Amino acid sequence: DDVGTWEFGRMNDFVDAAIIDIEKTERIEPNDVDPTIYNVTEDDCSQTVVELKGAFSKTQRAFIIHLDQSIGIDYKNETITMKGLITLSANLDHFNFTPVTRKGDSGALVYHADNRQPVGMVIGANEQFTFVTPIITIFNAFPDLNLKLLTM
């Protein structure tokens, strides 16, 4: 469903994000996500549990598996290699990693399951992982907008 109007967008090797202006008549659901960004480190790999709310997958829990990963994304008959991504899996089994999202979940906010600090935004998945752009990368892609997270 359309909920607003596209205002700004960026697509490069590190970010694929759009900013929309939400329609004034659209009901915005309150959230309890902390506005402080969680800084993911190597210590989080195969340890830290995150949550996300996908449009189709609904609320899901996952583990942070890797940092600074790359994946080829196909856009209009061209493959763009996105870099600096976080990978998530539903489990820690190295022989059976499983994504936690489905097609249509792109744009879902990923946050730390315990402290509810934002981690990033889902950009896609393959047969093993869900791929996430770090939230700070998205904010840095729109320096003129002074983006920040608000709680409601």
CSV table of N, CA and C in Angstrom, one decimal:
chain,number,residue,atom,x,y,z
A,1,ASP,N,0.8,-1.2,0.0
A,1,ASP,CA,0.0,0.0,0.0
A,1,ASP,C,0.9,1.2,0.0
A,2,ASP,N,0.5,2.3,-0.7
A,2,ASP,CA,1.1,3.5,-0.7
A,2,ASP,C,0.9,4.2,0.6
A,3,VAL,N,1.9,4.7,1.3
A,3,VAL,CA,1.8,5.4,2.6
A,3,VAL,C,2.3,6.8,2.5
A,4,GLY,N,3.0,7.1,1.4
A,4,GLY,CA,3.6,8.4,1.3
A,4,GLY,C,4.2,8.7,-0.1
A,5,THR,N,4.9,9.7,-0.2
A,5,THR,CA,5.5,10.2,-1.5
A,5,THR,C,7.0,10.1,-1.4
A,6,TRP,N,7.6,9.5,-2.4
A,6,TRP,CA,9.1,9.4,-2.5
A,6,TRP,C,9.7,10.8,-2.5
A,7,GLU,N,10.7,11.1,-1.6
A,7,GLU,CA,11.3,12.4,-1.5
A,7,GLU,C,12.8,12.4,-1.9
A,8,PHE,N,13.5,11.4,-1.4
A,8,PHE,CA,14.9,11.4,-1.7
A,8,PHE,C,15.3,9.9,-1.8
A,9,GLY,N,16.4,9.6,-2.5
A,9,GLY,CA,16.9,8.3,-2.6
A,9,GLY,C,18.4,8.3,-2.9
A,10,ARG,N,19.1,7.2,-2.5
A,10,ARG,CA,20.5,7.0,-2.8
A,10,ARG,C,20.7,5.6,-3.1
A,11,MET,N,21.5,5.3,-4.1
A,11,MET,CA,21.9,4.0,-4.4
A,11,MET,C,23.4,4.0,-4.9
A,12,ASN,N,24.2,3.3,-4.2
A,12,ASN,CA,25.6,3.2,-4.6
A,12,ASN,C,26.1,1.8,-4.0
A,13,ASP,N,27.4,1.7,-3.9
A,13,ASP,CA,28.0,0.4,-3.4
A,13,ASP,C,27.7,0.1,-1.9
A,14,PHE,N,27.2,1.1,-1.2
A,14,PHE,CA,27.0,0.9,0.2
A,14,PHE,C,25.6,1.1,0.7
A,15,VAL,N,24.8,1.8,-0.1
A,15,VAL,CA,23.4,2.0,0.4
A,15,VAL,C,22.4,2.0,-0.8
A,16,ASP,N,21.3,1.5,-0.5
A,16,ASP,CA,20.1,1.5,-1.4
A,16,ASP,C,18.9,1.9,-0.5
A,17,ALA,N,18.6,3.1,-0.4
A,17,ALA,CA,17.6,3.6,0.5
A,17,ALA,C,16.8,4.7,-0.1
A,18,ALA,N,15.5,4.8,0.3
A,18,ALA,CA,14.7,5.9,-0.1
A,18,ALA,C,14.0,6.5,1.2
A,19,ILE,N,13.8,7.8,1.1
A,19,ILE,CA,13.1,8.5,2.2
A,19,ILE,C,11.8,9.0,1.6
A,20,ILE,N,10.7,8.6,2.4
A,20,ILE,CA,9.4,9.0,1.9
A,20,ILE,C,8.8,10.0,2.9
A,21,ASP,N,7.9,10.8,2.4
A,21,ASP,CA,7.1,11.8,3.2
A,21,ASP,C,5.8,11.1,3.5
A,22,ILE,N,5.6,10.7,4.7
A,22,ILE,CA,4.4,9.9,5.1
A,22,ILE,C,3.1,10.8,5.0
A,23,GLU,N,2.1,10.3,4.4
A,23,GLU,CA,0.8,11.0,4.3
A,23,GLU,C,0.3,11.4,5.7
A,24,LYS,N,-0.2,12.6,5.8
A,24,LYS,CA,-0.7,13.0,7.1
A,24,LYS,C,-1.9,12.2,7.6
A,25,THR,N,-2.6,11.5,6.7
A,25,THR,CA,-3.8,10.7,7.1
A,25,THR,C,-3.4,9.3,7.4
A,26,GLU,N,-2.1,8.9,7.2
A,26,GLU,CA,-1.6,7.6,7.5
A,26,GLU,C,-1.4,7.4,9.0
A,27,ARG,N,-1.9,6.3,9.6
A,27,ARG,CA,-1.8,6.0,11.0
A,27,ARG,C,-0.4,5.5,11.2
A,28,ILE,N,0.4,6.1,12.1
A,28,ILE,CA,1.7,5.7,12.4
A,28,ILE,C,1.7,5.0,13.8
A,29,GLU,N,2.1,3.7,13.8
A,29,GLU,CA,2.1,2.9,15.0
A,29,GLU,C,3.3,3.3,15.9
A,30,PRO,N,3.0,3.4,17.2
A,30,PRO,CA,4.1,3.7,18.1
A,30,PRO,C,5.1,2.5,18.2
A,31,ASN,N,6.3,2.8,18.5
A,31,ASN,CA,7.3,1.7,18.7
A,31,ASN,C,8.1,2.0,20.0
A,32,ASP,N,8.8,1.0,20.4
A,32,ASP,CA,9.6,1.2,21.6
A,32,ASP,C,11.1,0.9,21.3
A,33,VAL,N,11.5,1.3,20.1
A,33,VAL,CA,12.9,1.2,19.7
A,33,VAL,C,13.7,2.4,20.3
A,34,ASP,N,14.8,2.1,20.9
A,34,ASP,CA,15.7,3.1,21.5
A,34,ASP,C,16.3,4.0,20.3
A,35,PRO,N,16.3,5.3,20.5
A,35,PRO,CA,16.9,6.1,19.4
A,35,PRO,C,18.4,6.1,19.3
A,36,THR,N,19.1,5.4,20.2
A,36,THR,CA,20.6,5.3,20.1
A,36,THR,C,21.0,4.2,19.3
A,37,ILE,N,21.8,4.4,18.3
A,37,ILE,CA,22.2,3.4,17.3
A,37,ILE,C,23.2,2.4,18.0
A,38,TYR,N,23.0,1.1,17.7
A,38,TYR,CA,23.8,0.1,18.3
A,38,TYR,C,25.0,-0.1,17.3
A,39,ASN,N,26.2,0.0,17.8
A,39,ASN,CA,27.4,-0.2,17.0
A,39,ASN,C,27.8,-1.7,17.0
A,40,VAL,N,27.6,-2.3,15.9
A,40,VAL,CA,27.9,-3.7,15.7
A,40,VAL,C,29.4,-3.9,15.6
A,41,THR,N,29.9,-4.9,16.3
A,41,THR,CA,31.4,-5.2,16.2
A,41,THR,C,31.6,-6.7,16.0
A,42,GLU,N,32.8,-7.1,15.8
A,42,GLU,CA,33.1,-8.5,15.6
A,42,GLU,C,32.6,-9.4,16.8
A,43,ASP,N,32.6,-8.8,17.9
A,43,ASP,CA,32.1,-9.6,19.1
A,43,ASP,C,30.7,-10.0,19.0
A,44,ASP,N,29.9,-9.3,18.2
A,44,ASP,CA,28.5,-9.6,18.0
A,44,ASP,C,28.3,-10.8,17.1
A,45,CYS,N,29.3,-11.2,16.3
A,45,CYS,CA,29.1,-12.2,15.3
A,45,CYS,C,28.9,-13.6,16.0
A,46,SER,N,27.8,-14.3,15.6
A,46,SER,CA,27.4,-15.6,16.1
A,46,SER,C,27.1,-15.5,17.6
A,47,GLN,N,26.8,-14.3,18.1
A,47,GLN,CA,26.4,-14.1,19.5
A,47,GLN,C,25.1,-13.3,19.7
A,48,THR,N,25.1,-12.2,19.0
A,48,THR,CA,24.0,-11.2,19.3
A,48,THR,C,22.7,-11.5,18.5
A,49,VAL,N,21.6,-11.4,19.3
A,49,VAL,CA,20.3,-11.7,18.7
A,49,VAL,C,19.7,-10.3,18.4
A,50,VAL,N,19.1,-10.3,17.2
A,50,VAL,CA,18.4,-9.0,16.7
A,50,VAL,C,17.0,-9.4,16.4
A,51,GLU,N,16.1,-8.4,16.2
A,51,GLU,CA,14.7,-8.6,15.8
A,51,GLU,C,14.5,-7.7,14.6
A,52,LEU,N,13.5,-8.0,13.8
A,52,LEU,CA,13.0,-7.2,12.8
A,52,LEU,C,11.5,-7.4,12.6
A,53,LYS,N,10.9,-6.4,12.0
A,53,LYS,CA,9.5,-6.6,11.7
A,53,LYS,C,9.3,-6.4,10.2
A,54,GLY,N,9.3,-7.5,9.4
A,54,GLY,CA,9.1,-7.5,8.0
A,54,GLY,C,7.7,-7.3,7.6
A,55,ALA,N,7.4,-6.8,6.4
A,55,ALA,CA,6.1,-6.6,5.9
A,55,ALA,C,5.4,-8.0,5.8
A,56,PHE,N,6.1,-9.0,5.4
A,56,PHE,CA,5.6,-10.3,5.1
A,56,PHE,C,6.0,-11.3,6.2
A,57,SER,N,7.2,-11.2,6.7
A,57,SER,CA,7.7,-12.2,7.7
A,57,SER,C,7.2,-11.8,9.1
A,58,LYS,N,6.7,-10.6,9.3
A,58,LYS,CA,6.3,-10.2,10.6
A,58,LYS,C,7.5,-10.1,11.5
A,59,THR,N,7.3,-10.2,12.8
A,59,THR,CA,8.4,-10.1,13.8
A,59,THR,C,9.2,-11.4,13.8
A,60,GLN,N,10.5,-11.2,13.5
A,60,GLN,CA,11.5,-12.4,13.5
A,60,GLN,C,12.7,-12.1,14.3
A,61,ARG,N,13.3,-13.2,14.9
A,61,ARG,CA,14.5,-13.1,15.6
A,61,ARG,C,15.6,-13.7,14.8
A,62,ALA,N,16.8,-13.2,14.9
A,62,ALA,CA,17.9,-13.7,14.1
A,62,ALA,C,19.2,-13.4,14.8
A,63,PHE,N,20.3,-14.1,14.3
A,63,PHE,CA,21.6,-13.9,14.9
A,63,PHE,C,22.5,-13.0,13.9
A,64,ILE,N,23.3,-12.1,14.4
A,64,ILE,CA,24.3,-11.5,13.5
A,64,ILE,C,25.3,-12.5,13.3
A,65,ILE,N,25.6,-12.7,12.0
A,65,ILE,CA,26.6,-13.7,11.6
A,65,ILE,C,27.9,-13.1,11.1
A,66,HIS,N,27.9,-12.1,10.2
A,66,HIS,CA,29.1,-11.5,9.7
A,66,HIS,C,28.9,-10.0,9.6
A,67,LEU,N,30.0,-9.3,9.5
A,67,LEU,CA,30.1,-7.9,9.3
A,67,LEU,C,30.8,-7.7,8.0
A,68,ASP,N,30.6,-6.5,7.4
A,68,ASP,CA,31.4,-6.0,6.3
A,68,ASP,C,31.4,-7.0,5.1
A,69,GLN,N,30.2,-7.5,4.8
A,69,GLN,CA,30.0,-8.5,3.7
A,69,GLN,C,29.6,-7.8,2.5
A,70,SER,N,29.7,-8.5,1.3
A,70,SER,CA,29.3,-8.0,0.0
A,70,SER,C,28.4,-8.9,-0.6
A,71,ILE,N,27.5,-8.4,-1.4
A,71,ILE,CA,26.6,-9.2,-2.2
A,71,ILE,C,26.2,-8.5,-3.5
A,72,GLY,N,26.1,-9.3,-4.6
A,72,GLY,CA,25.7,-8.7,-5.8
A,72,GLY,C,24.2,-8.6,-5.9
A,73,ILE,N,23.7,-7.4,-6.2
A,73,ILE,CA,22.2,-7.2,-6.3
A,73,ILE,C,21.9,-6.8,-7.8
A,74,ASP,N,20.9,-7.5,-8.3
A,74,ASP,CA,20.6,-7.2,-9.7
A,74,ASP,C,19.5,-6.1,-9.8
A,75,TYR,N,19.9,-5.1,-10.6
A,75,TYR,CA,19.0,-3.9,-10.8
A,75,TYR,C,18.9,-3.6,-12.3
A,76,LYS,N,17.8,-3.7,-12.9
A,76,LYS,CA,17.6,-3.4,-14.3
A,76,LYS,C,18.7,-3.9,-15.2
A,77,ASN,N,18.9,-5.2,-15.2
A,77,ASN,CA,19.9,-5.9,-16.0
A,77,ASN,C,21.3,-5.5,-15.7
A,78,GLU,N,21.6,-5.1,-14.5
A,78,GLU,CA,22.9,-4.7,-14.1
A,78,GLU,C,23.1,-5.2,-12.7
A,79,THR,N,24.3,-5.8,-12.4
A,79,THR,CA,24.6,-6.3,-11.0
A,79,THR,C,25.5,-5.2,-10.3
A,80,ILE,N,25.0,-4.8,-9.2
A,80,ILE,CA,25.8,-3.9,-8.3
A,80,ILE,C,26.2,-4.6,-7.1
A,81,THR,N,27.5,-4.5,-6.8
A,81,THR,CA,28.0,-5.2,-5.6
A,81,THR,C,27.9,-4.2,-4.4
A,82,MET,N,27.0,-4.6,-3.5
A,82,MET,CA,26.9,-3.8,-2.3
A,82,MET,C,27.9,-4.3,-1.2
A,83,LYS,N,28.5,-3.3,-0.5
A,83,LYS,CA,29.5,-3.6,0.4
A,83,LYS,C,29.1,-3.2,1.8
A,84,GLY,N,29.9,-3.6,2.8
A,84,GLY,CA,29.7,-3.2,4.2
A,84,GLY,C,28.5,-3.7,4.9
A,85,LEU,N,27.9,-4.8,4.4
A,85,LEU,CA,26.6,-5.3,4.9
A,85,LEU,C,26.8,-6.2,6.1
A,86,ILE,N,25.8,-6.3,6.9
A,86,ILE,CA,25.7,-7.3,8.0
A,86,ILE,C,24.8,-8.4,7.5
A,87,THR,N,25.3,-9.7,7.9
A,87,THR,CA,24.4,-10.8,7.5
A,87,THR,C,23.8,-11.4,8.8
A,88,LEU,N,22.5,-11.8,8.6
A,88,LEU,CA,21.7,-12.4,9.6
A,88,LEU,C,21.3,-13.8,9.2
A,89,SER,N,21.1,-14.7,10.2
A,89,SER,CA,20.6,-16.0,10.0
A,89,SER,C,19.7,-16.4,11.1
A,90,ALA,N,18.7,-17.2,10.8
A,90,ALA,CA,17.7,-17.7,11.8
A,90,ALA,C,18.4,-18.6,12.9
A,91,ASN,N,19.6,-19.2,12.5
A,91,ASN,CA,20.2,-20.1,13.4
A,91,ASN,C,21.7,-19.9,13.3
A,92,LEU,N,22.4,-20.7,14.1
A,92,LEU,CA,23.9,-20.6,14.2
A,92,LEU,C,24.6,-21.8,13.5
A,93,ASP,N,23.8,-22.6,12.9
A,93,ASP,CA,24.4,-23.8,12.3
A,93,ASP,C,25.1,-23.5,11.0
A,94,HIS,N,26.4,-23.5,11.0
A,94,HIS,CA,27.2,-23.1,9.8
A,94,HIS,C,26.9,-23.9,8.6
A,95,PHE,N,26.3,-25.1,8.7
A,95,PHE,CA,26.0,-25.9,7.6
A,95,PHE,C,24.5,-25.7,7.1
A,96,ASN,N,23.8,-24.9,7.8
A,96,ASN,CA,22.4,-24.7,7.5
A,96,ASN,C,21.9,-23.3,7.9
A,97,PHE,N,22.7,-22.2,7.5
A,97,PHE,CA,22.3,-20.9,7.7
A,97,PHE,C,21.0,-20.7,7.0
A,98,THR,N,20.1,-19.9,7.5
A,98,THR,CA,18.8,-19.6,6.9
A,98,THR,C,18.4,-18.2,7.1
A,99,PRO,N,17.9,-17.6,6.0
A,99,PRO,CA,17.5,-16.2,6.1
A,99,PRO,C,16.2,-16.1,6.9
A,100,VAL,N,15.9,-14.9,7.5
A,100,VAL,CA,14.7,-14.7,8.3
A,100,VAL,C,13.7,-13.8,7.6
A,101,THR,N,14.0,-13.4,6.3
A,101,THR,CA,13.1,-12.5,5.6
A,101,THR,C,12.6,-13.2,4.3
A,102,ARG,N,11.6,-12.6,3.7
A,102,ARG,CA,11.1,-13.0,2.4
A,102,ARG,C,11.0,-11.8,1.5
A,103,LYS,N,10.8,-12.1,0.2
A,103,LYS,CA,10.7,-11.0,-0.7
A,103,LYS,C,9.6,-10.1,-0.2
A,104,GLY,N,9.8,-8.8,-0.2
A,104,GLY,CA,8.8,-7.8,0.3
A,104,GLY,C,9.2,-7.3,1.7
A,105,ASP,N,10.2,-7.8,2.3
A,105,ASP,CA,10.6,-7.4,3.6
A,105,ASP,C,11.6,-6.3,3.6
A,106,SER,N,12.1,-5.9,2.4
A,106,SER,CA,13.1,-4.9,2.3
A,106,SER,C,12.6,-3.6,3.0
A,107,GLY,N,13.6,-3.0,3.7
A,107,GLY,CA,13.2,-1.7,4.4
A,107,GLY,C,12.9,-2.0,5.8
A,108,ALA,N,12.8,-3.2,6.3
A,108,ALA,CA,12.5,-3.5,7.7
A,108,ALA,C,13.6,-3.0,8.6
A,109,LEU,N,13.3,-2.4,9.7
A,109,LEU,CA,14.2,-2.0,10.7
A,109,LEU,C,14.7,-3.2,11.5
A,110,VAL,N,16.0,-3.4,11.6
A,110,VAL,CA,16.6,-4.4,12.4
A,110,VAL,C,17.2,-3.8,13.7
A,111,TYR,N,16.8,-4.3,14.9
A,111,TYR,CA,17.3,-3.8,16.1
A,111,TYR,C,17.7,-4.8,17.1
A,112,HIS,N,18.6,-4.5,18.0
A,112,HIS,CA,19.1,-5.4,19.0
A,112,HIS,C,18.0,-5.9,19.9
A,113,ALA,N,17.9,-7.2,20.0
A,113,ALA,CA,16.7,-7.8,20.7
A,113,ALA,C,16.6,-7.5,22.2
A,114,ASP,N,17.7,-7.2,22.9
A,114,ASP,CA,17.7,-6.9,24.3
A,114,ASP,C,17.5,-5.4,24.6
A,115,ASN,N,18.4,-4.6,24.0
A,115,ASN,CA,18.3,-3.2,24.3
A,115,ASN,C,17.5,-2.3,23.3
A,116,ARG,N,17.0,-3.0,22.3
A,116,ARG,CA,16.2,-2.4,21.3
A,116,ARG,C,16.8,-1.2,20.5
A,117,GLN,N,18.1,-1.2,20.4
A,117,GLN,CA,18.8,-0.1,19.7
A,117,GLN,C,18.8,-0.6,18.2
A,118,PRO,N,18.6,0.4,17.3
A,118,PRO,CA,18.6,0.1,15.9
A,118,PRO,C,20.0,-0.4,15.4
A,119,VAL,N,20.0,-1.3,14.5
A,119,VAL,CA,21.2,-1.9,13.9
A,119,VAL,C,21.3,-1.5,12.4
A,120,GLY,N,20.2,-1.7,11.7
A,120,GLY,CA,20.2,-1.4,10.3
A,120,GLY,C,18.9,-1.7,9.6
A,121,MET,N,18.9,-1.8,8.3
A,121,MET,CA,17.7,-1.9,7.4
A,121,MET,C,17.9,-3.1,6.5
A,122,VAL,N,17.0,-3.9,6.4
A,122,VAL,CA,17.0,-5.1,5.5
A,122,VAL,C,17.0,-4.6,4.0
A,123,ILE,N,18.0,-5.1,3.2
A,123,ILE,CA,18.0,-4.8,1.8
A,123,ILE,C,17.7,-6.0,0.9
A,124,GLY,N,17.8,-7.2,1.5
A,124,GLY,CA,17.5,-8.4,0.7
A,124,GLY,C,18.0,-9.7,1.4
A,125,ALA,N,17.9,-10.8,0.6
A,125,ALA,CA,18.3,-12.1,1.2
A,125,ALA,C,18.6,-13.0,0.0
A,126,ASN,N,19.4,-14.1,0.4
A,126,ASN,CA,19.6,-15.2,-0.5
A,126,ASN,C,19.2,-16.4,0.2
A,127,GLU,N,19.6,-17.6,-0.3
A,127,GLU,CA,19.2,-18.8,0.3
A,127,GLU,C,19.8,-19.1,1.7
A,128,GLN,N,20.8,-18.3,2.1
A,128,GLN,CA,21.4,-18.5,3.4
A,128,GLN,C,21.2,-17.4,4.4
A,129,PHE,N,21.3,-16.1,3.9
A,129,PHE,CA,21.3,-15.0,4.8
A,129,PHE,C,20.3,-13.9,4.4
A,130,THR,N,20.0,-13.1,5.4
A,130,THR,CA,19.3,-11.8,5.2
A,130,THR,C,20.4,-10.8,5.3
A,131,PHE,N,20.4,-9.8,4.4
A,131,PHE,CA,21.4,-8.8,4.3
A,131,PHE,C,20.9,-7.4,4.8
A,132,VAL,N,21.7,-6.8,5.6
A,132,VAL,CA,21.3,-5.5,6.3
A,132,VAL,C,22.3,-4.4,6.1
A,133,THR,N,21.9,-3.3,5.7
A,133,THR,CA,22.7,-2.1,5.6
A,133,THR,C,22.7,-1.5,7.0
A,134,PRO,N,23.9,-1.2,7.6
A,134,PRO,CA,24.0,-0.5,8.9
A,134,PRO,C,23.2,0.8,8.9
A,135,ILE,N,22.5,1.1,9.9
A,135,ILE,CA,21.7,2.3,10.0
A,135,ILE,C,22.6,3.6,9.9
A,136,ILE,N,23.8,3.5,10.4
A,136,ILE,CA,24.7,4.7,10.3
A,136,ILE,C,25.1,5.0,8.9
A,137,THR,N,25.2,3.9,8.1
A,137,THR,CA,25.5,4.1,6.6
A,137,THR,C,24.4,4.8,5.9
A,138,ILE,N,23.1,4.5,6.3
A,138,ILE,CA,22.0,5.1,5.7
A,138,ILE,C,21.9,6.6,6.1
A,139,PHE,N,22.1,6.9,7.4
A,139,PHE,CA,22.1,8.3,7.8
A,139,PHE,C,23.2,9.1,7.1
A,140,ASN,N,24.4,8.5,7.0
A,140,ASN,CA,25.5,9.2,6.3
A,140,ASN,C,25.2,9.4,4.9
A,141,ALA,N,24.4,8.6,4.2
A,141,ALA,CA,24.1,8.8,2.8
A,141,ALA,C,23.2,10.0,2.5
A,142,PHE,N,22.6,10.6,3.6
A,142,PHE,CA,21.7,11.7,3.5
A,142,PHE,C,22.2,12.8,4.4
A,143,PRO,N,23.4,13.3,4.3
A,143,PRO,CA,23.9,14.3,5.3
A,143,PRO,C,23.1,15.6,5.4
A,144,ASP,N,22.5,16.0,4.3
A,144,ASP,CA,21.8,17.3,4.4
A,144,ASP,C,20.4,17.2,5.1
A,145,LEU,N,20.0,16.0,5.4
A,145,LEU,CA,18.6,15.8,6.0
A,145,LEU,C,18.7,15.7,7.5
A,146,ASN,N,19.9,15.5,8.1
A,146,ASN,CA,20.0,15.4,9.5
A,146,ASN,C,19.1,14.3,10.1
A,147,LEU,N,19.1,13.1,9.5
A,147,LEU,CA,18.2,12.1,9.9
A,147,LEU,C,18.5,11.6,11.3
A,148,LYS,N,17.5,11.3,12.1
A,148,LYS,CA,17.6,10.7,13.4
A,148,LYS,C,16.4,9.8,13.7
A,149,LEU,N,16.5,9.0,14.7
A,149,LEU,CA,15.4,8.1,15.1
A,149,LEU,C,14.7,8.8,16.2
A,150,LEU,N,13.4,8.7,16.1
A,150,LEU,CA,12.5,9.2,17.1
A,150,LEU,C,11.7,8.1,17.7
A,151,THR,N,11.4,8.2,19.0
A,151,THR,CA,10.5,7.2,19.6
A,151,THR,C,9.1,7.9,19.6
A,152,MET,N,8.1,7.0,19.7
A,152,MET,CA,6.8,7.6,19.7
A,152,MET,C,6.0,7.1,20.9
